[in-house]
Amino acid sequence: MKNQETAQAPEARVHWSSRWGFFLVTVGSAVGLGNLWKFPYMTGSNGGSAFVLVYLFCILLIGVPLLMAETLLGRRGQASPVGTMRLLVAEAGASKAWLAIGYIGIMGSFLILSFYSVVAGWVLEYTWQAAGGFAPAPKEAFGQAFSDLLANPGRLIFWHTLFMAMTAAVVLGGVTSGIERANRIMMPRLFLILLFLTGYGAFAADLPAAFRFLFHFDAAAINRSVLFAAMGHAFFTLSLGMGAIITYGSYLDRATSIPRICLQVAVADTLVALLAGLSIFAVVFAQGLEPAAGPGLLLQTLPLAFSQMPGGQVVGFLFFVLVVFAAWTSSISLLEPSVTLVVERFGLGRQVAVLLVTLGIWLLGVAVALSFNAWSGVTLFGLGFFDLLDTLTSKIMMPLAGLLIAVFTAWVMQRRHVADEIGLSGRSFSFWYRVVAFVSPVAIAIIFLNVIGILG
Ligand code: PHE
């Protein structure tokens, strides 16, 4: 039975129109709120350059090799994350338990999108306000404005609904005319806006101070919590383990070289995080504000800065448009894995599948929105619903899926299948293979045990 199974799906799967198409959609998935919202505030709260250094190290040692592995799985399977794992498990004659990689990915992307969309909703609200310009006001007023937004379920649900509708609208269009086209429009503009903002940072704000903050080497500032925060973030920012990369890989044709393009994606993602960090901190320092402001950095500190600086209205508006583009192209990659599974499993049309999945995620998102106000008293394991979902996905499901992907690729799949699919040979293949077999799993196991330790 087993031998008759091949890695080919029964019918031909749609493919991205080109190598460039795959590059854009994958960068689109990777570059998101993780780069523009999480990275700056985590850097600010974790001692600046210490966090950046460890993060860069993790991207290179865990992130890039795993990004290649995950793309490889998807391309070989040519199906949804679950369908892909079904084929690969059969091909390797392995236990069905490995289907967990597919199921964790689907569940993870579903859960992440439910709260990602609520945060993206905050960004839509601030984009709306930025269009009119932020009126100068004392610092506390900006903090109060953000708290008022969180306390208002109607507004949160309105923006969350709009963002889910935007995401669904793109995915409804299909793989090439929806997802690829949206990324072709948004990603180049995102880069242009970012370059403009960094240029603005160089001339109008305090770029040298930002540069020192991010790159001044200070080994003493590296401690365990910095190490673990940076490793977890490397997963999140590269969209690893959550079905998105397997799904995008499944739309990749056999002609494209996986290692090179994955490296380019990781470089682009890192560049965006660093440029965003530079321009944001340049503004923060120029205005004498606090870099360690936490999650509110983007929504309280920056609007305050924009309200005070020359050209703040235009720059502020462009900045929030940039964040919307980034969040939107990521959320698309969070919706597609469940959609492709529902189509595959239940034989439904894409339209019906998009509507059903969107409705499910939207409902969960409403609960997330309410967890900031009406249901703020409801907690589980001492965490509110929002924190619970964030912890469950980025601290547990992502490292677990990453660990399983590394072990499956290096220890369960046949080595010649892996070599054939990744298209590396000689020393570069052995190097990558060893990293996936040993370095990444060990590093992930360390984060994972630490998290369990913290929770327990
Ligand atoms: N990488 C995205 C970001 O940085 C988030 C994401 C995680 C997207 C997992 C897809 C899958 O915002």
CSV table of C-alpha atoms and ligand atoms in Angstrom, one decimal:
chain,number,residue,atom,x,y,z
A,1,MET,CA,0.0,0.0,0.0
A,2,LYS,CA,2.6,2.4,1.3
A,3,ASN,CA,4.8,2.0,-1.7
A,4,GLN,CA,2.1,3.1,-4.1
A,5,GLU,CA,1.7,6.4,-2.4
A,6,THR,CA,3.8,9.1,-3.9
A,7,ALA,CA,4.4,12.7,-2.9
A,8,GLN,CA,2.2,13.9,-5.7
A,9,ALA,CA,-1.3,15.1,-5.0
A,10,PRO,CA,-4.0,13.5,-7.2
A,11,GLU,CA,-4.7,16.6,-9.2
A,12,ALA,CA,-2.3,19.4,-10.1
A,13,ARG,CA,-2.2,22.1,-7.6
A,14,VAL,CA,-2.2,25.8,-8.5
A,15,HIS,CA,1.3,27.4,-8.4
A,16,TRP,CA,2.5,30.9,-7.8
A,17,SER,CA,3.1,32.6,-11.1
A,18,SER,CA,6.8,32.9,-10.5
A,19,ARG,CA,9.7,32.7,-8.1
A,20,TRP,CA,9.2,36.4,-7.4
A,21,GLY,CA,5.6,35.7,-6.6
A,22,PHE,CA,6.6,33.1,-3.9
A,23,PHE,CA,9.1,35.5,-2.5
A,24,LEU,CA,6.6,38.3,-2.2
A,25,VAL,CA,3.9,36.2,-0.5
A,26,THR,CA,6.3,34.6,1.9
A,27,VAL,CA,7.8,37.9,2.9
A,28,GLY,CA,4.3,39.2,3.1
A,29,SER,CA,3.5,36.4,5.6
A,30,ALA,CA,6.7,37.0,7.6
A,31,VAL,CA,6.6,40.8,7.8
A,32,GLY,CA,3.8,41.7,10.0
A,33,LEU,CA,2.8,43.0,13.4
A,34,GLY,CA,5.6,40.8,14.6
A,35,ASN,CA,8.1,43.1,12.9
A,36,LEU,CA,6.5,46.5,13.5
A,37,TRP,CA,4.6,46.1,16.8
A,38,LYS,CA,6.3,43.2,18.7
A,39,PHE,CA,9.9,43.6,17.7
A,40,PRO,CA,10.3,47.2,18.6
A,41,TYR,CA,8.6,46.9,22.0
A,42,MET,CA,10.3,43.7,22.8
A,43,THR,CA,13.6,45.2,21.9
A,44,GLY,CA,12.8,48.2,24.0
A,45,SER,CA,11.7,46.1,27.0
A,46,ASN,CA,14.6,43.6,26.8
A,47,GLY,CA,17.6,45.9,26.9
A,48,GLY,CA,17.9,46.9,23.2
A,49,SER,CA,21.1,45.5,21.5
A,50,ALA,CA,21.3,42.4,23.7
A,51,PHE,CA,17.9,41.3,22.5
A,52,VAL,CA,18.8,42.2,18.9
A,53,LEU,CA,22.0,40.2,18.9
A,54,VAL,CA,20.4,37.0,20.3
A,55,TYR,CA,17.4,37.4,17.9
A,56,LEU,CA,19.7,37.6,14.9
A,57,PHE,CA,21.6,34.6,16.1
A,58,CYS,CA,18.3,32.7,16.4
A,59,ILE,CA,17.1,33.7,13.0
A,60,LEU,CA,20.2,32.3,11.5
A,61,LEU,CA,20.5,29.1,13.5
A,62,ILE,CA,16.9,28.1,14.0
A,63,GLY,CA,14.8,30.2,11.8
A,64,VAL,CA,16.4,29.9,8.4
A,65,PRO,CA,17.0,26.2,8.5
A,66,LEU,CA,13.5,25.5,9.7
A,67,LEU,CA,12.0,27.9,7.1
A,68,MET,CA,13.7,25.8,4.5
A,69,ALA,CA,12.5,22.5,6.1
A,70,GLU,CA,8.9,23.7,6.3
A,71,THR,CA,8.8,25.0,2.7
A,72,LEU,CA,10.3,21.7,1.6
A,73,LEU,CA,7.5,19.7,3.4
A,74,GLY,CA,4.8,21.8,1.7
A,75,ARG,CA,6.3,21.6,-1.7
A,76,ARG,CA,6.7,17.8,-1.5
A,77,GLY,CA,3.2,17.4,-0.3
A,78,GLN,CA,1.4,19.8,-2.6
A,79,ALA,CA,-1.6,19.8,-0.3
A,80,SER,CA,-3.0,21.4,2.8
A,81,PRO,CA,-0.8,21.1,6.0
A,82,VAL,CA,-2.8,18.0,7.0
A,83,GLY,CA,-2.9,16.5,3.5
A,84,THR,CA,0.8,17.2,3.1
A,85,MET,CA,1.7,15.4,6.2
A,86,ARG,CA,-0.6,12.5,5.2
A,87,LEU,CA,1.4,12.0,2.0
A,88,LEU,CA,4.8,12.4,3.6
A,89,VAL,CA,3.9,10.0,6.5
A,90,ALA,CA,2.9,7.4,3.9
A,91,GLU,CA,6.0,8.0,1.9
A,92,ALA,CA,8.2,7.5,4.9
A,93,GLY,CA,6.1,4.7,6.3
A,94,ALA,CA,5.9,6.6,9.6
A,95,SER,CA,3.4,6.8,12.4
A,96,LYS,CA,0.2,8.8,11.8
A,97,ALA,CA,1.1,10.7,15.0
A,98,TRP,CA,3.2,12.9,12.7
A,99,LEU,CA,0.0,14.3,11.3
A,100,ALA,CA,0.1,16.4,14.5
A,101,ILE,CA,2.4,18.8,12.5
A,102,GLY,CA,-0.5,19.5,10.2
A,103,TYR,CA,-3.2,19.8,12.9
A,104,ILE,CA,-1.1,22.0,15.2
A,105,GLY,CA,-0.4,24.2,12.2
A,106,ILE,CA,-4.1,24.5,11.3
A,107,MET,CA,-5.2,25.1,14.9
A,108,GLY,CA,-2.4,27.5,15.5
A,109,SER,CA,-3.1,29.7,12.5
A,110,PHE,CA,-6.8,29.7,13.3
A,111,LEU,CA,-6.1,30.8,16.9
A,112,ILE,CA,-3.4,33.4,16.0
A,113,LEU,CA,-5.6,35.1,13.5
A,114,SER,CA,-8.4,35.5,16.0
A,115,PHE,CA,-6.3,37.8,18.2
A,116,TYR,CA,-4.0,39.1,15.4
A,117,SER,CA,-7.1,40.5,13.8
A,118,VAL,CA,-8.1,42.4,17.0
A,119,VAL,CA,-4.7,44.0,17.2
A,120,ALA,CA,-4.8,44.8,13.5
A,121,GLY,CA,-8.1,46.4,14.3
A,122,TRP,CA,-6.4,48.8,16.8
A,123,VAL,CA,-4.0,49.7,14.0
A,124,LEU,CA,-7.0,50.4,11.7
A,125,GLU,CA,-8.4,52.7,14.3
A,126,TYR,CA,-5.1,54.6,14.6
A,127,THR,CA,-4.7,54.8,10.9
A,128,TRP,CA,-8.1,56.4,10.8
A,129,GLN,CA,-7.0,58.9,13.5
A,130,ALA,CA,-3.6,59.5,11.9
A,131,ALA,CA,-5.3,60.5,8.7
A,132,GLY,CA,-6.8,63.5,10.5
A,133,GLY,CA,-3.5,64.1,12.4
A,134,PHE,CA,-3.0,63.5,16.1
A,135,ALA,CA,-3.8,66.6,18.1
A,136,PRO,CA,-1.0,67.7,20.4
A,137,ALA,CA,-1.8,66.7,24.0
A,138,PRO,CA,0.0,65.7,27.1
A,139,LYS,CA,1.5,62.2,27.3
A,140,GLU,CA,-1.2,60.8,29.6
A,141,ALA,CA,-3.9,61.7,27.1
A,142,PHE,CA,-2.4,59.2,24.6
A,143,GLY,CA,-2.3,56.5,27.2
A,144,GLN,CA,-5.9,57.3,28.1
A,145,ALA,CA,-7.0,57.2,24.5
A,146,PHE,CA,-5.6,53.7,24.1
A,147,SER,CA,-7.2,52.5,27.3
A,148,ASP,CA,-10.5,54.0,26.2
A,149,LEU,CA,-10.3,52.1,22.9
A,150,LEU,CA,-9.7,48.8,24.8
A,151,ALA,CA,-12.6,49.5,27.1
A,152,ASN,CA,-15.0,50.0,24.1
A,153,PRO,CA,-16.2,46.6,22.8
A,154,GLY,CA,-18.3,48.1,20.0
A,155,ARG,CA,-15.3,49.8,18.5
A,156,LEU,CA,-13.0,46.8,18.9
A,157,ILE,CA,-15.5,44.5,17.3
A,158,PHE,CA,-16.2,47.0,14.5
A,159,TRP,CA,-12.5,47.2,13.5
A,160,HIS,CA,-11.9,43.5,14.0
A,161,THR,CA,-14.9,42.8,11.7
A,162,LEU,CA,-13.5,45.1,9.0
A,163,PHE,CA,-10.1,43.6,9.2
A,164,MET,CA,-11.5,40.0,8.9
A,165,ALA,CA,-13.6,41.1,5.9
A,166,MET,CA,-10.4,42.6,4.2
A,167,THR,CA,-8.6,39.4,4.8
A,168,ALA,CA,-11.4,37.2,3.6
A,169,ALA,CA,-11.9,39.4,0.5
A,170,VAL,CA,-8.3,38.7,-0.7
A,171,VAL,CA,-8.4,34.9,0.1
A,172,LEU,CA,-11.7,34.7,-1.8
A,173,GLY,CA,-9.9,35.7,-4.9
A,174,GLY,CA,-7.8,32.5,-4.9
A,175,VAL,CA,-4.1,31.8,-4.8
A,176,THR,CA,-2.8,33.8,-7.7
A,177,SER,CA,-5.5,36.3,-8.4
A,178,GLY,CA,-6.2,36.9,-4.8
A,179,ILE,CA,-3.3,36.2,-2.5
A,180,GLU,CA,-0.4,36.7,-4.9
A,181,ARG,CA,-1.9,39.8,-6.5
A,182,ALA,CA,-2.6,41.5,-3.1
A,183,ASN,CA,1.0,40.9,-2.1
A,184,ARG,CA,2.3,42.2,-5.4
A,185,ILE,CA,0.5,45.4,-4.8
A,186,MET,CA,1.2,45.8,-1.1
A,187,MET,CA,4.7,44.5,-0.5
A,188,PRO,CA,6.7,46.8,-2.8
A,189,ARG,CA,4.8,49.8,-1.4
A,190,LEU,CA,5.5,48.6,2.1
A,191,PHE,CA,9.3,48.7,1.3
A,192,LEU,CA,9.1,52.1,-0.3
A,193,ILE,CA,7.2,53.6,2.7
A,194,LEU,CA,9.7,52.0,5.1
A,195,LEU,CA,12.7,53.4,3.2
A,196,PHE,CA,11.0,56.9,3.2
A,197,LEU,CA,10.4,56.6,7.0
A,198,THR,CA,14.0,55.5,7.7
A,199,GLY,CA,15.2,58.4,5.5
A,200,TYR,CA,13.0,60.7,7.6
A,201,GLY,CA,14.4,59.2,10.7
A,202,ALA,CA,17.9,59.9,9.4
A,203,PHE,CA,17.2,63.6,8.7
A,204,ALA,CA,14.5,64.7,11.0
A,205,ALA,CA,14.9,62.4,14.0
A,206,ASP,CA,17.7,61.0,16.1
A,207,LEU,CA,19.0,58.0,14.0
A,208,PRO,CA,22.4,57.8,15.8
A,209,ALA,CA,20.7,57.3,19.1
A,210,ALA,CA,18.5,54.6,17.6
A,211,PHE,CA,21.5,53.0,16.1
A,212,ARG,CA,23.4,52.9,19.4
A,213,PHE,CA,20.3,51.5,21.1
A,214,LEU,CA,20.0,48.6,18.7
A,215,PHE,CA,23.6,47.8,17.9
A,216,HIS,CA,25.8,48.9,20.8
A,217,PHE,CA,27.2,45.6,21.9
A,218,ASP,CA,26.7,44.9,25.6
A,219,ALA,CA,27.2,41.2,26.4
A,220,ALA,CA,26.3,41.8,30.1
A,221,ALA,CA,22.7,42.6,29.2
A,222,ILE,CA,22.1,39.1,27.8
A,223,ASN,CA,20.3,37.0,30.3
A,224,ARG,CA,18.0,34.0,30.2
A,225,SER,CA,14.8,35.9,29.7
A,226,VAL,CA,16.3,37.9,26.8
A,227,LEU,CA,17.5,34.7,25.3
A,228,PHE,CA,14.1,33.0,25.4
A,229,ALA,CA,12.1,36.1,24.4
A,230,ALA,CA,14.4,36.4,21.3
A,231,MET,CA,14.1,32.8,20.4
A,232,GLY,CA,10.3,32.8,20.6
A,233,HIS,CA,10.1,35.9,18.5
A,234,ALA,CA,12.3,34.4,15.8
A,235,PHE,CA,9.6,31.8,15.3
A,236,PHE,CA,6.8,34.3,15.3
A,237,THR,CA,8.4,36.7,12.9
A,238,LEU,CA,9.2,34.0,10.3
A,239,SER,CA,5.7,32.5,10.5
A,240,LEU,CA,7.1,29.1,11.5
A,241,GLY,CA,5.2,26.0,12.5
A,242,MET,CA,1.7,27.5,12.0
A,243,GLY,CA,0.7,26.0,8.7
A,244,ALA,CA,1.3,29.2,6.7
A,245,ILE,CA,4.7,28.2,5.3
A,246,ILE,CA,3.7,24.6,4.5
A,247,THR,CA,0.7,26.0,2.7
A,248,TYR,CA,2.6,28.6,0.7
A,249,GLY,CA,5.3,26.0,0.0
A,250,SER,CA,2.5,23.7,-1.4
A,251,TYR,CA,1.8,26.3,-4.1
A,252,LEU,CA,5.5,26.3,-5.1
A,253,ASP,CA,6.6,24.6,-8.3
A,254,ARG,CA,9.5,22.2,-8.5
A,255,ALA,CA,11.8,24.5,-10.4
A,256,THR,CA,12.4,27.0,-7.6
A,257,SER,CA,15.4,26.5,-5.4
A,258,ILE,CA,14.2,26.5,-1.8
A,259,PRO,CA,17.4,27.4,0.2
A,260,ARG,CA,18.2,30.6,-1.7
A,261,ILE,CA,14.7,32.0,-1.6
A,262,CYS,CA,14.2,31.1,2.1
A,263,LEU,CA,17.5,32.9,2.9
A,264,GLN,CA,16.3,35.9,0.9
A,265,VAL,CA,12.9,35.9,2.8
A,266,ALA,CA,14.7,35.8,6.2
A,267,VAL,CA,17.0,38.6,5.1
A,268,ALA,CA,14.1,40.8,4.0
A,269,ASP,CA,12.1,40.1,7.2
A,270,THR,CA,15.1,40.9,9.4
A,271,LEU,CA,15.8,44.0,7.4
A,272,VAL,CA,12.2,45.3,7.9
A,273,ALA,CA,12.4,44.6,11.6
A,274,LEU,CA,15.7,46.5,11.9
A,275,LEU,CA,14.7,49.4,9.7
A,276,ALA,CA,11.4,49.7,11.6
A,277,GLY,CA,13.2,49.5,14.9
A,278,LEU,CA,15.6,52.2,13.7
A,279,SER,CA,13.0,54.6,12.5
A,280,ILE,CA,10.7,54.1,15.5
A,281,PHE,CA,13.4,54.5,18.0
A,282,ALA,CA,14.9,57.5,16.1
A,283,VAL,CA,11.5,59.2,16.6
A,284,VAL,CA,11.2,58.0,20.2
A,285,PHE,CA,14.6,59.4,21.1
A,286,ALA,CA,14.3,62.6,19.2
A,287,GLN,CA,11.2,63.4,21.2
A,288,GLY,CA,12.8,62.3,24.5
A,289,LEU,CA,10.3,59.5,25.1
A,290,GLU,CA,10.7,56.1,26.8
A,291,PRO,CA,12.0,53.2,24.7
A,292,ALA,CA,10.8,50.6,27.1
A,293,ALA,CA,7.1,51.5,26.9
A,294,GLY,CA,6.0,47.9,26.3
A,295,PRO,CA,3.2,46.9,24.0
A,296,GLY,CA,1.8,50.5,24.0
A,297,LEU,CA,5.0,51.7,22.2
A,298,LEU,CA,3.3,51.7,18.8
A,299,LEU,CA,0.0,53.0,19.9
A,300,GLN,CA,0.7,55.5,22.7
A,301,THR,CA,4.3,56.6,22.3
A,302,LEU,CA,4.4,57.0,18.5
A,303,PRO,CA,1.1,59.0,18.2
A,304,LEU,CA,2.5,61.3,20.8
A,305,ALA,CA,5.7,61.7,18.8
A,306,PHE,CA,3.8,62.2,15.6
A,307,SER,CA,1.7,64.9,17.2
A,308,GLN,CA,4.8,66.9,18.1
A,309,MET,CA,7.1,66.6,15.1
A,310,PRO,CA,7.3,68.5,11.9
A,311,GLY,CA,5.4,66.7,9.1
A,312,GLY,CA,3.9,64.4,11.7
A,313,GLN,CA,0.6,64.1,10.1
A,314,VAL,CA,1.9,62.7,6.8
A,315,VAL,CA,4.6,60.6,8.4
A,316,GLY,CA,2.2,59.3,11.0
A,317,PHE,CA,-0.4,58.4,8.4
A,318,LEU,CA,2.2,56.6,6.2
A,319,PHE,CA,3.5,54.8,9.1
A,320,PHE,CA,0.1,53.3,10.1
A,321,VAL,CA,-0.6,52.4,6.4
A,322,LEU,CA,2.6,50.5,6.5
A,323,VAL,CA,1.5,48.6,9.5
A,324,VAL,CA,-1.9,47.8,8.0
A,325,PHE,CA,-0.2,46.4,4.8
A,326,ALA,CA,2.1,44.3,6.9
A,327,ALA,CA,-0.7,43.0,9.1
A,328,TRP,CA,-3.0,42.3,6.2
A,329,THR,CA,-0.5,40.3,4.1
A,330,SER,CA,0.3,38.2,7.2
A,331,SER,CA,-3.3,37.6,8.1
A,332,ILE,CA,-4.0,36.3,4.6
A,333,SER,CA,-1.4,33.6,5.2
A,334,LEU,CA,-3.1,32.8,8.5
A,335,LEU,CA,-6.5,32.3,6.9
A,336,GLU,CA,-5.4,30.2,3.8
A,337,PRO,CA,-4.2,27.1,5.7
A,338,SER,CA,-7.7,26.4,7.2
A,339,VAL,CA,-9.3,27.3,3.9
A,340,THR,CA,-7.2,24.9,1.9
A,341,LEU,CA,-7.9,22.1,4.4
A,342,VAL,CA,-11.7,22.7,4.4
A,343,VAL,CA,-11.7,22.7,0.5
A,344,GLU,CA,-9.6,19.5,0.5
A,345,ARG,CA,-11.4,17.6,3.2
A,346,PHE,CA,-15.0,18.5,2.6
A,347,GLY,CA,-14.9,19.1,-1.2
A,348,LEU,CA,-16.4,22.6,-0.7
A,349,GLY,CA,-15.8,25.5,-3.0
A,350,ARG,CA,-13.3,28.1,-2.0
A,351,GLN,CA,-16.0,30.7,-1.4
A,352,VAL,CA,-18.0,28.6,1.0
A,353,ALA,CA,-14.8,27.5,2.8
A,354,VAL,CA,-13.6,31.1,3.2
A,355,LEU,CA,-16.9,32.2,4.6
A,356,LEU,CA,-17.1,29.3,7.1
A,357,VAL,CA,-13.5,29.7,8.3
A,358,THR,CA,-13.8,33.5,8.5
A,359,LEU,CA,-17.0,33.2,10.5
A,360,GLY,CA,-15.3,30.8,13.0
A,361,ILE,CA,-12.2,33.0,13.5
A,362,TRP,CA,-14.4,36.2,13.7
A,363,LEU,CA,-16.4,34.7,16.5
A,364,LEU,CA,-13.3,33.8,18.5
A,365,GLY,CA,-12.0,37.3,17.8
A,366,VAL,CA,-15.2,38.8,19.3
A,367,ALA,CA,-14.4,36.8,22.5
A,368,VAL,CA,-10.8,38.3,22.4
A,369,ALA,CA,-12.2,41.8,21.9
A,370,LEU,CA,-14.5,41.3,24.9
A,371,SER,CA,-11.6,40.0,27.0
A,372,PHE,CA,-10.3,43.6,27.2
A,373,ASN,CA,-13.5,44.9,28.7
A,374,ALA,CA,-16.8,43.0,29.5
A,375,TRP,CA,-15.1,39.7,30.1
A,376,SER,CA,-11.8,41.1,31.5
A,377,GLY,CA,-12.5,39.2,34.8
A,378,VAL,CA,-12.5,35.8,33.1
A,379,THR,CA,-9.2,34.1,33.4
A,380,LEU,CA,-7.7,30.7,32.9
A,381,PHE,CA,-4.3,29.7,34.4
A,382,GLY,CA,-4.2,33.3,35.6
A,383,LEU,CA,-4.3,34.7,32.1
A,384,GLY,CA,-7.0,36.6,30.3
A,385,PHE,CA,-8.3,35.2,27.0
A,386,PHE,CA,-5.9,37.4,24.8
A,387,ASP,CA,-2.8,36.5,26.8
A,388,LEU,CA,-3.9,32.9,27.0
A,389,LEU,CA,-4.1,32.6,23.2
A,390,ASP,CA,-0.9,34.4,22.7
A,391,THR,CA,0.9,32.2,25.2
A,392,LEU,CA,-0.6,29.0,23.9
A,393,THR,CA,0.3,29.8,20.3
A,394,SER,CA,3.7,31.5,20.4
A,395,LYS,CA,5.1,29.9,23.5
A,396,ILE,CA,3.8,26.3,23.2
A,397,MET,CA,2.4,25.5,19.8
A,398,MET,CA,5.1,27.2,17.7
A,399,PRO,CA,8.1,25.7,19.4
A,400,LEU,CA,6.4,22.3,19.5
A,401,ALA,CA,5.5,22.4,15.8
A,402,GLY,CA,9.0,23.6,15.0
A,403,LEU,CA,10.6,20.8,17.0
A,404,LEU,CA,8.4,18.2,15.3
A,405,ILE,CA,9.2,19.6,11.8
A,406,ALA,CA,12.9,19.5,12.5
A,407,VAL,CA,12.8,15.9,13.8
A,408,PHE,CA,10.4,14.7,11.1
A,409,THR,CA,12.6,16.2,8.3
A,410,ALA,CA,15.9,15.0,9.6
A,411,TRP,CA,15.0,11.8,11.3
A,412,VAL,CA,11.8,10.4,9.8
A,413,MET,CA,11.9,11.3,6.1
A,414,GLN,CA,14.3,9.4,3.9
A,415,ARG,CA,17.5,11.3,3.5
A,416,ARG,CA,17.4,11.0,-0.3
A,417,HIS,CA,13.9,12.5,-0.5
A,418,VAL,CA,15.0,15.4,1.6
A,419,ALA,CA,18.1,15.9,-0.5
A,420,ASP,CA,16.1,15.7,-3.7
A,421,GLU,CA,13.5,18.2,-2.5
A,422,ILE,CA,15.9,20.8,-0.9
A,423,GLY,CA,18.2,20.8,-3.9
A,424,LEU,CA,21.4,21.2,-1.9
A,425,SER,CA,24.3,18.9,-2.3
A,426,GLY,CA,27.8,18.1,-0.8
A,427,ARG,CA,28.9,20.2,2.1
A,428,SER,CA,26.1,22.7,2.1
A,429,PHE,CA,23.6,19.9,2.3
A,430,SER,CA,25.4,18.1,5.2
A,431,PHE,CA,25.7,21.4,7.1
A,432,TRP,CA,22.0,22.3,6.7
A,433,TYR,CA,20.9,18.7,7.5
A,434,ARG,CA,23.0,18.6,10.7
A,435,VAL,CA,21.6,21.9,11.9
A,436,VAL,CA,18.1,20.7,11.3
A,437,ALA,CA,18.9,17.3,12.9
A,438,PHE,CA,20.7,18.6,16.0
A,439,VAL,CA,21.1,22.3,16.5
A,440,SER,CA,17.5,23.4,15.9
A,441,PRO,CA,15.8,20.7,17.9
A,442,VAL,CA,18.1,21.1,20.9
A,443,ALA,CA,17.7,24.9,20.9
A,444,ILE,CA,13.9,24.6,20.6
A,445,ALA,CA,13.8,22.0,23.4
A,446,ILE,CA,15.6,24.4,25.6
A,447,ILE,CA,13.1,27.2,25.0
A,448,PHE,CA,10.2,24.8,25.4
A,449,LEU,CA,11.3,23.3,28.7
A,450,ASN,CA,12.0,26.7,30.0
A,451,VAL,CA,8.4,27.8,29.1
A,452,ILE,CA,7.0,24.7,30.8
A,453,GLY,CA,9.1,25.5,33.8
A,454,ILE,CA,7.7,29.0,33.9
A,455,LEU,CA,4.1,27.9,33.6
A,456,GLY,CA,4.5,25.1,36.1
B,1,PHE,N1,5.0,36.5,10.9
B,1,PHE,C1,3.9,37.2,11.2
B,1,PHE,C2,4.3,38.5,11.9
B,1,PHE,O1,5.4,38.7,12.2
B,1,PHE,C3,2.9,36.5,12.1
B,1,PHE,C4,2.6,35.1,11.6
B,1,PHE,C5,2.8,34.0,12.5
B,1,PHE,C6,2.0,34.9,10.3
B,1,PHE,C7,2.5,32.7,12.0
B,1,PHE,C8,1.8,33.6,9.9
B,1,PHE,C9,2.0,32.5,10.8
B,1,PHE,O2,3.5,39.3,12.2
